[in-house]
Structures are given as C-alpha cells and as structure tokens.
Short mmCIF file of N, CA and C and ligand atoms in Angstrom, two decimals:
data_model
loop_
_atom_site.label_atom_id
_atom_site.label_comp_id
_atom_site.label_asym_id
_atom_site.label_seq_id
_atom_site.Cartn_x
_atom_site.Cartn_y
_atom_site.Cartn_z
N MET L 1 -192.88 -157.21 -114.74
CA MET L 1 -192.53 -156.65 -113.50
C MET L 1 -193.46 -155.94 -113.05
N THR L 2 -194.05 -155.90 -111.98
CA THR L 2 -195.03 -154.98 -111.58
C THR L 2 -194.55 -153.96 -110.81
N HIS L 3 -194.64 -152.72 -111.19
CA HIS L 3 -194.60 -151.71 -110.49
C HIS L 3 -195.34 -151.23 -109.15
N PRO L 4 -194.73 -150.47 -108.05
CA PRO L 4 -195.64 -150.39 -106.89
C PRO L 4 -196.62 -149.06 -107.49
N SER L 5 -197.80 -149.12 -106.98
CA SER L 5 -198.75 -148.25 -107.42
C SER L 5 -198.34 -146.76 -106.93
N PHE L 6 -198.84 -145.65 -107.53
CA PHE L 6 -198.38 -144.22 -107.31
C PHE L 6 -198.81 -144.11 -105.90
N ALA L 7 -200.27 -144.60 -105.31
CA ALA L 7 -200.18 -144.43 -104.13
C ALA L 7 -199.09 -144.99 -102.94
N SER L 8 -198.75 -146.11 -103.10
CA SER L 8 -197.56 -146.73 -102.43
C SER L 8 -196.41 -145.89 -102.78
N LEU L 9 -196.14 -145.54 -103.68
CA LEU L 9 -194.81 -144.73 -103.76
C LEU L 9 -195.00 -143.41 -103.05
N LEU L 10 -196.23 -143.03 -102.94
CA LEU L 10 -196.47 -141.76 -102.13
C LEU L 10 -196.17 -142.14 -100.70
N ASP L 11 -196.90 -143.18 -100.36
CA ASP L 11 -196.87 -143.63 -98.85
C ASP L 11 -195.33 -143.86 -98.34
N TYR L 12 -194.57 -144.50 -99.56
CA TYR L 12 -193.09 -144.99 -99.22
C TYR L 12 -192.19 -143.33 -99.26
N VAL L 13 -192.82 -142.39 -99.78
CA VAL L 13 -191.95 -141.18 -99.79
C VAL L 13 -192.34 -140.65 -98.34
N GLU L 14 -193.64 -140.81 -97.82
CA GLU L 14 -194.06 -139.97 -96.54
C GLU L 14 -193.48 -141.06 -95.40
N ASP L 15 -192.94 -142.32 -95.74
CA ASP L 15 -192.56 -143.27 -94.65
C ASP L 15 -193.76 -143.84 -93.84
N SER L 16 -194.63 -143.80 -94.73
CA SER L 16 -195.96 -144.44 -93.62
C SER L 16 -196.28 -145.62 -94.15
N LEU L 17 -195.32 -146.47 -94.93
CA LEU L 17 -195.86 -148.07 -95.19
C LEU L 17 -195.18 -148.94 -94.10
N PRO L 18 -195.90 -150.16 -94.00
CA PRO L 18 -195.29 -151.09 -93.04
C PRO L 18 -193.95 -151.52 -93.57
N ARG L 19 -193.27 -151.94 -92.48
CA ARG L 19 -191.78 -152.30 -92.91
C ARG L 19 -191.62 -153.24 -94.22
N GLU L 20 -192.39 -154.18 -94.26
CA GLU L 20 -192.43 -155.18 -95.17
C GLU L 20 -192.58 -154.72 -96.50
N ALA L 21 -193.69 -153.94 -96.63
CA ALA L 21 -193.94 -153.21 -97.84
C ALA L 21 -193.08 -152.26 -98.27
N ARG L 22 -192.44 -151.44 -97.45
CA ARG L 22 -191.41 -150.70 -97.55
C ARG L 22 -189.92 -151.42 -98.25
N ALA L 23 -189.87 -152.43 -97.55
CA ALA L 23 -188.62 -153.21 -97.94
C ALA L 23 -188.60 -153.68 -99.40
N ALA L 24 -190.14 -154.40 -99.87
CA ALA L 24 -190.65 -154.73 -100.91
C ALA L 24 -190.19 -153.40 -102.15
N ILE L 25 -190.59 -152.38 -101.77
CA ILE L 25 -190.14 -151.03 -102.66
C ILE L 25 -188.67 -150.90 -102.74
N ASP L 26 -187.97 -151.11 -101.86
CA ASP L 26 -186.61 -150.87 -101.64
C ASP L 26 -186.14 -152.00 -102.62
N GLU L 27 -186.62 -153.01 -102.59
CA GLU L 27 -186.04 -154.00 -103.48
C GLU L 27 -186.14 -153.79 -104.99
N HIS L 28 -187.69 -153.31 -105.22
CA HIS L 28 -187.89 -153.16 -106.53
C HIS L 28 -187.26 -152.05 -107.29
N LEU L 29 -186.88 -151.00 -106.27
CA LEU L 29 -185.87 -149.77 -106.87
C LEU L 29 -184.65 -150.17 -107.09
N ALA L 30 -184.06 -151.29 -106.27
CA ALA L 30 -182.67 -151.55 -106.17
C ALA L 30 -182.48 -152.61 -107.48
N GLY L 31 -183.74 -152.98 -108.22
CA GLY L 31 -183.80 -153.73 -109.72
C GLY L 31 -182.55 -153.55 -110.70
N PRO L 32 -182.62 -152.49 -110.99
CA PRO L 32 -183.04 -151.14 -110.73
C PRO L 32 -184.37 -150.78 -111.55
N CYS L 33 -185.31 -150.01 -111.38
CA CYS L 33 -186.41 -149.69 -112.07
C CYS L 33 -186.02 -148.03 -112.25
N SER L 34 -185.96 -147.73 -113.22
CA SER L 34 -185.53 -146.28 -113.62
C SER L 34 -186.81 -145.66 -113.64
N GLN L 35 -187.93 -146.47 -114.11
CA GLN L 35 -189.29 -145.63 -114.39
C GLN L 35 -189.54 -145.05 -112.77
N CYS L 36 -189.54 -145.98 -111.90
CA CYS L 36 -190.20 -145.84 -110.51
C CYS L 36 -189.17 -144.64 -109.58
N SER L 37 -187.94 -144.76 -110.10
CA SER L 37 -187.01 -143.92 -109.74
C SER L 37 -187.25 -142.69 -109.91
N VAL L 38 -187.58 -142.25 -111.21
CA VAL L 38 -187.95 -141.12 -111.59
C VAL L 38 -189.32 -140.62 -110.97
N GLU L 39 -190.23 -141.46 -111.21
CA GLU L 39 -191.53 -141.19 -110.43
C GLU L 39 -191.39 -140.68 -108.89
N LEU L 40 -190.50 -141.62 -108.35
CA LEU L 40 -189.85 -140.99 -107.05
C LEU L 40 -189.60 -139.69 -106.61
N SER L 41 -188.54 -139.63 -107.41
CA SER L 41 -187.85 -138.11 -107.41
C SER L 41 -189.11 -136.86 -107.87
N ARG L 42 -189.85 -137.31 -108.80
CA ARG L 42 -191.02 -136.23 -108.89
C ARG L 42 -191.93 -136.04 -107.77
N ILE L 43 -192.14 -137.30 -107.18
CA ILE L 43 -193.14 -137.20 -105.66
C ILE L 43 -192.29 -136.15 -104.76
N ARG L 44 -191.30 -136.68 -104.86
CA ARG L 44 -190.46 -135.90 -103.81
C ARG L 44 -190.21 -134.40 -103.96
N ALA L 45 -190.09 -134.12 -105.26
CA ALA L 45 -190.05 -132.83 -105.49
C ALA L 45 -191.57 -131.98 -105.20
N ALA L 46 -192.31 -132.85 -105.72
CA ALA L 46 -193.89 -132.16 -105.47
C ALA L 46 -194.04 -131.91 -104.17
N LEU L 47 -193.71 -133.15 -103.25
CA LEU L 47 -194.23 -132.75 -102.02
C LEU L 47 -193.04 -131.93 -101.04
N GLY L 48 -192.14 -131.78 -101.49
CA GLY L 48 -191.22 -131.02 -100.99
C GLY L 48 -191.67 -129.44 -101.40
N ALA L 49 -192.22 -129.09 -102.93
CA ALA L 49 -192.84 -127.98 -103.01
C ALA L 49 -194.02 -127.75 -101.91
N LEU L 50 -194.76 -128.50 -101.94
CA LEU L 50 -195.66 -128.59 -101.14
C LEU L 50 -195.64 -128.03 -99.46
N ALA L 51 -194.31 -128.76 -99.08
CA ALA L 51 -194.07 -128.53 -97.58
C ALA L 51 -193.25 -126.96 -97.55
N ASN L 52 -192.44 -126.61 -98.53
CA ASN L 52 -191.57 -125.61 -98.16
C ASN L 52 -192.30 -124.46 -98.61
N ASP L 53 -193.39 -124.75 -99.94
CA ASP L 53 -193.92 -123.72 -100.56
C ASP L 53 -192.69 -122.47 -101.39
N ASP L 54 -191.79 -123.37 -101.58
CA ASP L 54 -190.79 -122.49 -102.38
C ASP L 54 -190.72 -122.15 -103.55
N THR L 55 -189.76 -121.68 -104.44
CA THR L 55 -190.04 -121.37 -106.00
C THR L 55 -189.83 -122.91 -106.71
N VAL L 56 -189.44 -123.52 -106.30
CA VAL L 56 -189.44 -124.83 -107.08
C VAL L 56 -190.69 -125.36 -107.68
N ALA L 57 -191.07 -125.27 -109.26
CA ALA L 57 -192.27 -125.94 -109.30
C ALA L 57 -192.12 -127.23 -109.55
N PRO L 58 -193.08 -127.91 -108.82
CA PRO L 58 -193.18 -129.39 -109.15
C PRO L 58 -193.57 -129.67 -110.72
N PRO L 59 -193.39 -130.78 -111.47
CA PRO L 59 -194.01 -131.06 -112.73
C PRO L 59 -195.74 -131.11 -112.08
N GLU L 60 -196.16 -130.31 -113.30
CA GLU L 60 -197.81 -130.08 -112.45
C GLU L 60 -198.60 -131.37 -112.65
N GLU L 61 -198.31 -132.35 -113.53
CA GLU L 61 -199.05 -133.75 -113.53
C GLU L 61 -198.49 -134.42 -112.55
N THR L 62 -197.63 -134.24 -112.04
CA THR L 62 -197.17 -135.26 -110.54
C THR L 62 -197.88 -134.55 -109.48
N LEU L 63 -197.96 -133.32 -109.43
CA LEU L 63 -198.77 -132.52 -108.30
C LEU L 63 -199.98 -132.87 -108.40
N ARG L 64 -200.87 -132.87 -109.52
CA ARG L 64 -202.09 -133.21 -109.64
C ARG L 64 -202.52 -134.34 -108.99
N ARG L 65 -201.73 -135.48 -109.59
CA ARG L 65 -201.71 -136.78 -109.40
C ARG L 65 -201.47 -137.07 -107.63
N ALA L 66 -200.24 -136.44 -106.89
CA ALA L 66 -200.24 -136.31 -105.42
C ALA L 66 -201.55 -135.85 -105.04
N VAL L 67 -201.88 -134.79 -105.45
CA VAL L 67 -203.16 -134.00 -104.66
C VAL L 67 -204.30 -135.19 -104.59
N ALA L 68 -204.38 -135.49 -106.04
CA ALA L 68 -205.75 -136.48 -106.21
C ALA L 68 -205.70 -137.75 -105.23
N ALA L 69 -204.18 -138.34 -105.06
CA ALA L 69 -204.05 -139.57 -104.25
C ALA L 69 -204.35 -139.11 -102.83
N PHE L 70 -204.10 -137.89 -102.26
CA PHE L 70 -204.25 -137.45 -100.88
C PHE L 70 -205.88 -137.30 -100.77
N ARG L 71 -206.61 -136.89 -101.75
CA ARG L 71 -207.91 -136.82 -101.67
C ARG L 71 -208.60 -138.11 -101.52
N ALA L 72 -207.99 -138.93 -102.45
CA ALA L 72 -208.86 -140.31 -102.57
C ALA L 72 -208.42 -141.10 -101.16
N ARG L 73 -207.64 -140.84 -100.33
CA ARG L 73 -207.45 -141.62 -99.03
C ARG L 73 -208.65 -141.51 -98.14
N PRO L 74 -209.47 -142.52 -97.88
CA PRO L 74 -210.55 -142.25 -97.06
C PRO L 74 -210.33 -141.92 -95.73
N ALA L 75 -211.01 -140.95 -95.26
CA ALA L 75 -210.89 -140.31 -94.00
C ALA L 75 -210.66 -141.46 -93.23
N ALA L 76 -209.82 -141.88 -92.41
CA ALA L 76 -209.74 -142.77 -91.42
C ALA L 76 -211.14 -142.60 -90.28
N PRO L 77 -211.88 -143.73 -90.21
CA PRO L 77 -212.87 -143.65 -89.39
C PRO L 77 -212.36 -144.34 -87.93
N PRO L 78 -212.81 -143.67 -86.98
CA PRO L 78 -212.07 -144.04 -85.70
C PRO L 78 -212.22 -145.37 -85.55
N ARG L 79 -211.17 -146.34 -85.08
CA ARG L 79 -210.99 -147.57 -84.96
C ARG L 79 -211.54 -147.88 -83.77
N VAL L 80 -212.36 -148.78 -83.73
CA VAL L 80 -212.94 -149.87 -82.48
C VAL L 80 -211.96 -150.20 -81.85
N ARG L 81 -211.65 -150.14 -80.40
CA ARG L 81 -210.44 -150.95 -79.94
C ARG L 81 -211.07 -152.09 -78.78
N ILE L 82 -210.75 -153.23 -79.01
CA ILE L 82 -211.09 -154.22 -78.16
C ILE L 82 -210.07 -154.75 -77.53
N ALA L 83 -210.19 -155.04 -76.27
CA ALA L 83 -209.30 -155.60 -75.46
C ALA L 83 -209.38 -157.27 -75.49
N ALA L 84 -208.04 -157.82 -75.86
CA ALA L 84 -208.40 -159.48 -76.27
C ALA L 84 -208.35 -160.15 -74.66
N MET L 85 -208.69 -161.03 -74.58
CA MET L 85 -208.65 -161.84 -73.22
C MET L 85 -207.87 -163.25 -73.14
N LEU L 86 -206.88 -163.10 -72.10
CA LEU L 86 -205.96 -164.41 -72.06
C LEU L 86 -207.09 -165.75 -71.93
N VAL L 87 -206.75 -166.66 -72.76
CA VAL L 87 -207.58 -167.98 -72.30
C VAL L 87 -206.55 -169.14 -71.84
N PHE L 88 -205.08 -168.95 -72.33
CA PHE L 88 -204.41 -170.03 -72.19
C PHE L 88 -203.11 -169.36 -71.87
N ASP L 89 -202.51 -170.09 -71.01
CA ASP L 89 -201.07 -169.51 -70.47
C ASP L 89 -200.21 -170.67 -70.22
N ASN L 90 -199.09 -171.27 -71.03
CA ASN L 90 -198.61 -172.57 -70.57
C ASN L 90 -197.94 -172.40 -69.30
N TYR L 91 -197.53 -171.20 -68.74
CA TYR L 91 -196.76 -170.95 -67.69
C TYR L 91 -197.51 -170.89 -66.57
N ARG L 92 -198.73 -170.69 -66.49
CA ARG L 92 -199.93 -170.85 -65.44
C ARG L 92 -200.32 -172.13 -65.51
N GLN L 93 -200.39 -172.72 -66.32
CA GLN L 93 -200.88 -173.90 -66.62
C GLN L 93 -199.97 -175.15 -65.90
N SER L 94 -198.69 -174.80 -66.14
CA SER L 94 -197.76 -175.86 -65.50
C SER L 94 -196.63 -174.82 -65.13
N PRO L 95 -196.68 -174.20 -64.13
CA PRO L 95 -195.27 -173.25 -63.50
C PRO L 95 -193.96 -174.04 -63.92
N LEU L 96 -193.87 -175.12 -63.52
CA LEU L 96 -192.44 -175.65 -63.82
C LEU L 96 -192.19 -175.55 -65.17
N ALA L 97 -193.04 -175.17 -66.23
CA ALA L 97 -192.22 -175.18 -67.72
C ALA L 97 -191.48 -173.98 -67.53
N ALA L 98 -191.38 -172.94 -66.52
CA ALA L 98 -190.51 -172.10 -66.74
C ALA L 98 -189.15 -172.17 -66.12
N VAL L 99 -189.06 -173.07 -65.62
CA VAL L 99 -187.74 -173.53 -64.83
C VAL L 99 -187.18 -174.91 -65.51
N ARG L 100 -188.01 -175.30 -66.40
CA ARG L 100 -187.29 -176.84 -67.02
C ARG L 100 -186.15 -176.68 -68.06
N GLY L 101 -185.56 -175.65 -67.97
CA GLY L 101 -184.65 -175.34 -69.01
C GLY L 101 -184.88 -175.25 -70.52
N PRO L 102 -183.79 -175.10 -71.26
CA PRO L 102 -183.86 -174.58 -72.65
C PRO L 102 -185.13 -174.93 -73.27
N ALA L 103 -185.31 -176.41 -73.27
CA ALA L 103 -186.07 -177.03 -74.07
C ALA L 103 -187.56 -176.39 -73.75
N ALA L 104 -187.85 -175.89 -72.54
CA ALA L 104 -189.16 -175.75 -72.18
C ALA L 104 -189.45 -174.07 -72.22
N ARG L 105 -188.53 -173.75 -72.53
CA ARG L 105 -188.27 -172.10 -72.41
C ARG L 105 -188.85 -171.33 -73.55
N ALA L 106 -190.34 -171.82 -73.82
CA ALA L 106 -191.10 -171.02 -74.88
C ALA L 106 -192.20 -170.93 -73.78
N ARG L 107 -192.91 -169.58 -73.95
CA ARG L 107 -194.16 -169.23 -73.44
C ARG L 107 -195.16 -169.57 -74.44
N GLN L 108 -196.47 -170.02 -74.23
CA GLN L 108 -197.59 -170.05 -75.11
C GLN L 108 -198.73 -169.51 -74.68
N LEU L 109 -199.14 -168.51 -75.34
CA LEU L 109 -200.26 -167.71 -74.90
C LEU L 109 -201.50 -167.67 -75.94
N LEU L 110 -202.83 -168.08 -75.33
CA LEU L 110 -203.59 -167.76 -76.52
C LEU L 110 -204.51 -166.88 -75.79
N PHE L 111 -204.95 -165.94 -76.67
CA PHE L 111 -205.92 -164.61 -76.53
C PHE L 111 -206.92 -164.63 -77.60
N THR L 112 -207.93 -164.55 -77.00
CA THR L 112 -209.42 -164.27 -77.72
C THR L 112 -210.10 -162.95 -77.84
N ALA L 113 -210.54 -162.45 -78.67
CA ALA L 113 -211.44 -161.14 -78.83
C ALA L 113 -212.60 -161.32 -79.69
N GLU L 114 -213.72 -160.95 -79.79
CA GLU L 114 -214.70 -161.07 -80.54
C GLU L 114 -214.26 -161.77 -82.26
N GLY L 115 -214.68 -163.06 -82.12
CA GLY L 115 -214.39 -163.50 -83.53
C GLY L 115 -212.73 -163.82 -83.89
N LEU L 116 -212.04 -163.40 -83.09
CA LEU L 116 -210.37 -163.55 -83.27
C LEU L 116 -209.87 -164.19 -82.30
N ASP L 117 -208.90 -165.01 -82.85
CA ASP L 117 -207.94 -165.81 -81.67
C ASP L 117 -206.55 -165.31 -82.08
N ILE L 118 -205.69 -164.93 -80.95
CA ILE L 118 -204.14 -164.71 -81.25
C ILE L 118 -203.56 -165.51 -80.40
N ASP L 119 -202.75 -166.32 -81.26
CA ASP L 119 -201.79 -167.36 -80.73
C ASP L 119 -200.48 -166.48 -80.64
N LEU L 120 -199.72 -166.64 -79.28
CA LEU L 120 -198.59 -166.11 -79.36
C LEU L 120 -197.51 -167.04 -78.60
N GLN L 121 -196.36 -167.13 -79.13
CA GLN L 121 -195.16 -167.96 -78.63
C GLN L 121 -193.91 -166.86 -78.64
N ILE L 122 -193.58 -167.27 -77.12
CA ILE L 122 -192.40 -166.14 -76.69
C ILE L 122 -191.19 -167.28 -76.36
N HIS L 123 -190.34 -166.83 -77.17
CA HIS L 123 -188.96 -167.84 -77.17
C HIS L 123 -187.93 -166.75 -76.65
N PHE L 124 -187.11 -167.49 -75.60
CA PHE L 124 -186.65 -166.78 -74.74
C PHE L 124 -185.01 -166.92 -75.32
N ALA L 125 -184.33 -166.01 -75.18
CA ALA L 125 -182.79 -165.75 -75.53
C ALA L 125 -182.07 -165.32 -74.60
N GLU L 126 -180.62 -165.04 -74.84
CA GLU L 126 -179.99 -164.12 -74.11
C GLU L 126 -180.49 -162.77 -73.88
N GLY L 127 -181.09 -162.51 -73.17
CA GLY L 127 -181.32 -160.77 -72.79
C GLY L 127 -182.49 -160.30 -73.44
N GLY L 128 -183.28 -161.26 -74.41
CA GLY L 128 -184.39 -160.81 -75.30
C GLY L 128 -185.28 -162.12 -75.52
N ALA L 129 -185.99 -161.60 -76.32
CA ALA L 129 -187.04 -162.78 -76.70
C ALA L 129 -187.42 -162.56 -78.26
N THR L 130 -187.84 -163.69 -78.66
CA THR L 130 -188.69 -163.70 -79.98
C THR L 130 -190.05 -163.75 -79.78
N LEU L 131 -190.77 -162.73 -80.40
CA LEU L 131 -192.24 -162.85 -80.13
C LEU L 131 -193.00 -163.45 -81.53
N VAL L 132 -193.58 -164.70 -81.67
CA VAL L 132 -194.02 -164.91 -82.98
C VAL L 132 -195.47 -165.28 -82.67
N GLY L 133 -196.58 -165.05 -83.50
CA GLY L 133 -197.83 -165.18 -83.00
C GLY L 133 -198.63 -165.62 -84.73
N GLN L 134 -199.83 -165.80 -84.58
CA GLN L 134 -200.78 -166.26 -85.45
C GLN L 134 -202.01 -165.51 -84.97
N ILE L 135 -202.88 -164.87 -86.15
CA ILE L 135 -204.10 -164.37 -85.89
C ILE L 135 -204.84 -165.25 -86.80
N LEU L 136 -205.98 -165.77 -86.02
CA LEU L 136 -207.00 -166.58 -86.52
C LEU L 136 -208.33 -166.06 -86.55
N GLY L 137 -208.86 -165.87 -87.67
CA GLY L 137 -210.15 -165.31 -87.69
C GLY L 137 -210.09 -163.80 -88.11
N GLY L 138 -211.22 -163.28 -88.18
CA GLY L 138 -211.71 -161.78 -88.19
C GLY L 138 -211.09 -161.33 -89.63
N GLU L 139 -211.17 -159.96 -89.70
CA GLU L 139 -210.45 -159.28 -91.00
C GLU L 139 -208.98 -159.53 -91.06
N GLN L 140 -208.54 -159.38 -92.29
CA GLN L 140 -207.20 -159.20 -92.33
C GLN L 140 -206.66 -157.95 -91.95
N PRO L 141 -205.67 -158.65 -91.05
CA PRO L 141 -205.15 -157.30 -90.47
C PRO L 141 -204.26 -156.67 -91.15
N SER L 142 -204.04 -155.51 -90.94
CA SER L 142 -203.23 -154.58 -91.87
C SER L 142 -201.80 -154.30 -91.33
N ILE L 143 -201.66 -154.28 -89.87
CA ILE L 143 -200.27 -154.24 -89.27
C ILE L 143 -200.56 -154.56 -87.80
N VAL L 144 -199.55 -155.15 -87.30
CA VAL L 144 -199.39 -155.31 -85.91
C VAL L 144 -198.30 -154.77 -85.26
N ARG L 145 -198.62 -153.91 -84.14
CA ARG L 145 -197.59 -152.89 -83.84
C ARG L 145 -197.18 -153.32 -82.35
N LEU L 146 -196.32 -153.16 -81.50
CA LEU L 146 -195.76 -153.26 -80.06
C LEU L 146 -195.35 -152.15 -79.69
N HIS L 147 -196.33 -151.80 -78.65
CA HIS L 147 -196.23 -150.53 -77.94
C HIS L 147 -195.43 -150.65 -76.35
N ARG L 148 -194.85 -149.67 -75.86
CA ARG L 148 -194.06 -149.86 -74.62
C ARG L 148 -194.28 -148.67 -73.98
N ALA L 149 -194.75 -148.41 -73.11
CA ALA L 149 -195.01 -147.22 -72.26
C ALA L 149 -195.70 -146.35 -73.25
N GLY L 150 -196.43 -146.44 -74.07
CA GLY L 150 -197.42 -145.41 -74.92
C GLY L 150 -196.75 -145.39 -76.19
N GLU L 151 -195.42 -145.92 -76.34
CA GLU L 151 -194.99 -145.61 -77.53
C GLU L 151 -194.58 -147.03 -78.53
N VAL L 152 -194.51 -146.66 -79.91
CA VAL L 152 -194.52 -147.90 -80.57
C VAL L 152 -193.33 -148.12 -80.89
N ILE L 153 -192.67 -149.36 -80.44
CA ILE L 153 -191.47 -150.02 -80.39
C ILE L 153 -191.02 -150.57 -81.65
N ASP L 154 -192.20 -151.17 -82.21
CA ASP L 154 -191.71 -151.73 -83.79
C ASP L 154 -193.32 -152.06 -84.28
N ASP L 155 -193.27 -152.41 -85.81
CA ASP L 155 -194.40 -152.78 -86.04
C ASP L 155 -194.14 -153.88 -87.28
N VAL L 156 -194.79 -154.80 -87.64
CA VAL L 156 -194.66 -155.61 -88.76
C VAL L 156 -196.19 -156.04 -89.35
N GLY L 157 -195.95 -156.61 -90.47
CA GLY L 157 -197.22 -157.00 -90.99
C GLY L 157 -197.25 -158.43 -90.93
N ALA L 158 -198.69 -158.94 -90.98
CA ALA L 158 -198.94 -160.26 -90.91
C ALA L 158 -198.94 -161.19 -92.39
N ASP L 159 -198.42 -162.08 -92.73
CA ASP L 159 -198.89 -162.95 -94.03
C ASP L 159 -199.82 -163.25 -94.16
N SER L 160 -200.31 -163.79 -95.24
CA SER L 160 -201.65 -164.41 -95.78
C SER L 160 -202.24 -165.36 -94.64
N PHE L 161 -201.08 -165.81 -93.69
CA PHE L 161 -201.70 -166.93 -92.86
C PHE L 161 -201.92 -166.44 -91.63
N GLY L 162 -201.79 -165.02 -91.34
CA GLY L 162 -202.08 -164.18 -90.14
C GLY L 162 -200.68 -164.17 -89.37
N ARG L 163 -199.71 -164.62 -89.86
CA ARG L 163 -198.61 -165.00 -88.89
C ARG L 163 -197.87 -163.90 -89.02
N PHE L 164 -196.98 -163.37 -87.80
CA PHE L 164 -195.94 -162.31 -87.79
C PHE L 164 -194.89 -162.51 -86.74
N ALA L 165 -194.15 -161.95 -86.74
CA ALA L 165 -193.01 -162.28 -85.87
C ALA L 165 -192.21 -160.86 -85.50
N PHE L 166 -191.95 -160.81 -84.17
CA PHE L 166 -191.09 -159.53 -83.84
C PHE L 166 -189.64 -160.27 -83.08
N ARG L 167 -188.50 -159.76 -83.87
CA ARG L 167 -187.18 -160.28 -82.99
C ARG L 167 -186.15 -159.23 -83.26
N PRO L 168 -185.08 -159.13 -82.21
CA PRO L 168 -185.64 -159.32 -81.07
C PRO L 168 -186.23 -158.40 -80.13
N VAL L 169 -187.06 -158.75 -78.99
CA VAL L 169 -187.39 -157.75 -78.23
C VAL L 169 -187.16 -158.08 -76.89
N PRO L 170 -186.68 -156.62 -76.37
CA PRO L 170 -186.02 -156.60 -75.11
C PRO L 170 -187.33 -157.10 -73.89
N LEU L 171 -186.77 -157.26 -73.14
CA LEU L 171 -187.55 -158.04 -71.77
C LEU L 171 -188.57 -156.79 -71.35
N GLY L 172 -189.60 -157.17 -70.99
CA GLY L 172 -190.35 -155.88 -70.44
C GLY L 172 -191.80 -156.17 -70.70
N ASN L 173 -192.57 -155.14 -70.31
CA ASN L 173 -194.26 -154.88 -70.51
C ASN L 173 -194.72 -154.48 -71.81
N TYR L 174 -195.15 -154.94 -72.54
CA TYR L 174 -196.04 -154.39 -73.82
C TYR L 174 -197.29 -154.13 -73.78
N ASP L 175 -197.69 -153.78 -75.01
CA ASP L 175 -199.00 -153.78 -75.54
C ASP L 175 -198.97 -154.20 -77.05
N LEU L 176 -199.60 -155.00 -77.25
CA LEU L 176 -199.37 -155.50 -78.48
C LEU L 176 -200.89 -155.32 -79.46
N VAL L 177 -200.77 -154.51 -80.34
CA VAL L 177 -202.36 -154.04 -80.91
C VAL L 177 -202.07 -154.64 -82.56
N ILE L 178 -203.17 -155.27 -82.64
CA ILE L 178 -203.36 -155.77 -83.99
C ILE L 178 -204.58 -154.76 -85.00
N GLU L 179 -204.02 -153.94 -85.93
CA GLU L 179 -204.77 -153.03 -86.37
C GLU L 179 -205.24 -153.70 -87.72
N SER L 180 -206.67 -153.39 -88.00
CA SER L 180 -207.27 -153.85 -89.32
C SER L 180 -208.11 -152.52 -89.60
N ASP L 181 -208.88 -152.46 -90.92
CA ASP L 181 -209.53 -151.56 -91.16
C ASP L 181 -210.38 -150.84 -90.26
N SER L 182 -211.37 -151.57 -89.73
CA SER L 182 -212.37 -150.95 -88.75
C SER L 182 -212.12 -151.08 -87.43
N ARG L 183 -210.86 -152.05 -86.96
CA ARG L 183 -210.81 -152.03 -85.61
C ARG L 183 -209.60 -152.08 -85.14
N GLU L 184 -209.23 -152.10 -83.82
CA GLU L 184 -207.84 -152.77 -83.45
C GLU L 184 -208.16 -153.54 -82.05
N VAL L 185 -207.58 -154.75 -82.12
CA VAL L 185 -207.53 -155.54 -81.07
C VAL L 185 -206.23 -155.27 -80.12
N ALA L 186 -206.47 -155.24 -79.10
CA ALA L 186 -205.02 -154.87 -78.34
C ALA L 186 -205.06 -156.12 -76.90
N ILE L 187 -203.68 -156.34 -77.11
CA ILE L 187 -203.50 -157.35 -75.97
C ILE L 187 -202.50 -156.49 -75.12
N GLU L 188 -203.34 -156.08 -73.79
CA GLU L 188 -202.67 -155.22 -72.77
C GLU L 188 -201.90 -155.78 -71.83
N GLY L 189 -200.76 -155.05 -71.38
CA GLY L 189 -199.92 -155.65 -70.38
C GLY L 189 -199.38 -156.85 -70.94
N LEU L 190 -198.99 -156.96 -71.69
CA LEU L 190 -198.09 -158.28 -72.16
C LEU L 190 -196.69 -158.41 -71.49
N GLU L 191 -196.64 -159.30 -70.84
CA GLU L 191 -195.32 -159.46 -69.85
C GLU L 191 -194.55 -160.26 -70.54
N ILE L 192 -193.50 -159.86 -71.32
CA ILE L 192 -192.31 -160.64 -71.79
C ILE L 192 -191.06 -160.76 -70.81
N HIS L 193 -191.37 -161.81 -69.96
CA HIS L 193 -190.32 -162.01 -69.12
C HIS L 193 -190.01 -163.54 -68.67
N ASP L 194 -189.09 -163.96 -68.32
CA ASP L 194 -188.59 -165.47 -68.27
C ASP L 194 -189.17 -165.99 -67.09
N ALA L 195 -189.48 -165.46 -65.96
CA ALA L 195 -189.90 -166.26 -64.91
C ALA L 195 -191.44 -166.26 -64.90
N GLY L 196 -192.15 -167.25 -64.56
CA GLY L 196 -193.19 -167.49 -64.96
C GLY L 196 -194.12 -166.81 -63.55
ZN1 LIG P 201 -190.84 -149.94 -110.99
#
C-alpha cells in the first residue's frame, strides 16, 4: 500500500487539495491506515499549536517536518492568464440543433489558446447541465475551476487524458479556468443555457 506523502497529508489537513486527491486520501484512511491516521492527528496537533500558540506542545519531529514542508513549497510565481478563443460552437453552426429535441440537446464547443485546445460538451437535463471537457496539448493541468460572479463554484482535477467533468451545473454564466503550474487558461463568459 502506498501511503500519501507527508506534504499531501499536510495539504489534506489544510483543505487545499483538489477534490479527487482529497477523496483518494479519504479512501486510504478508511482502509483503515492507522499509520496515516496517527500522522494526521500529529499534523493537526502541530498546526493547531502553530495557529493558537497555546500551551499544547506538538511532537517536535512533526512540527519540524511541517515547518520544513511549508518552506519547501515553491513560492507560487504569478500565473500568466490567457483567454481562450472560441473556434467552434454547434449551436451557431446549426441554430436548429438547440430546438431539435433531446437527441440534439448537447452543445459542443471548441476553444483554443496558445498550444492548447479545449473541447467542451454541455449536456442539458432538467434544471441544469453536465459539463464535460477534454484539454488537449499544453502542460498537464493541475486543476479546472468553475467560477461564477467571481467566486469558485466547483473544482475538479483532469485525468491523464486531460478529461474533466462537472455535474450538475445550474444554468448560468461561468468562467472556466484551467490552471497549470505556470499559467491559467480562461474561458470567459461561458453561457450554460439551453437556448442557442
Ligand atoms: Zn497510510
């Protein structure tokens, strides 16, 4: 069994992991894995002590490793933001697609941004939509976030083929932001609504 790294457990405690990575650790802990559970409670104690500066002394070794892991994190360089351009929209190509009934109720969009293509499919259902996509080319994306009115609504990881899925998504206008180490590619003003 592979245990999550100390750094991942630290991120887990701080709730800064993408949902899928978090779920993988949940599953590992439910194994159960007493070793990681103990490690986790040590980290919680150490971070709690750092935050509260109270009298509980964390185990020194854990504290040392936590501090070292914090320091080892690369200072995040400012990410370059690139706006993706729409190159294909089946609703525009064929406006009737929107009104052809359930069989045609999928909107297909293709966006492009410096060396990256983003294929999106929106499947409409009662009161919402499923948004699935695939990122082709470029660096391995770290996370895909869905923003609405400046707030992150949801985030997901992409698999090794660059595929990701959000479901269900209420109808509305969104920004879809694909983050990788050095940059973020944004599809701004993505309208998720049924009428073409
Ligand atoms: Zn473990």
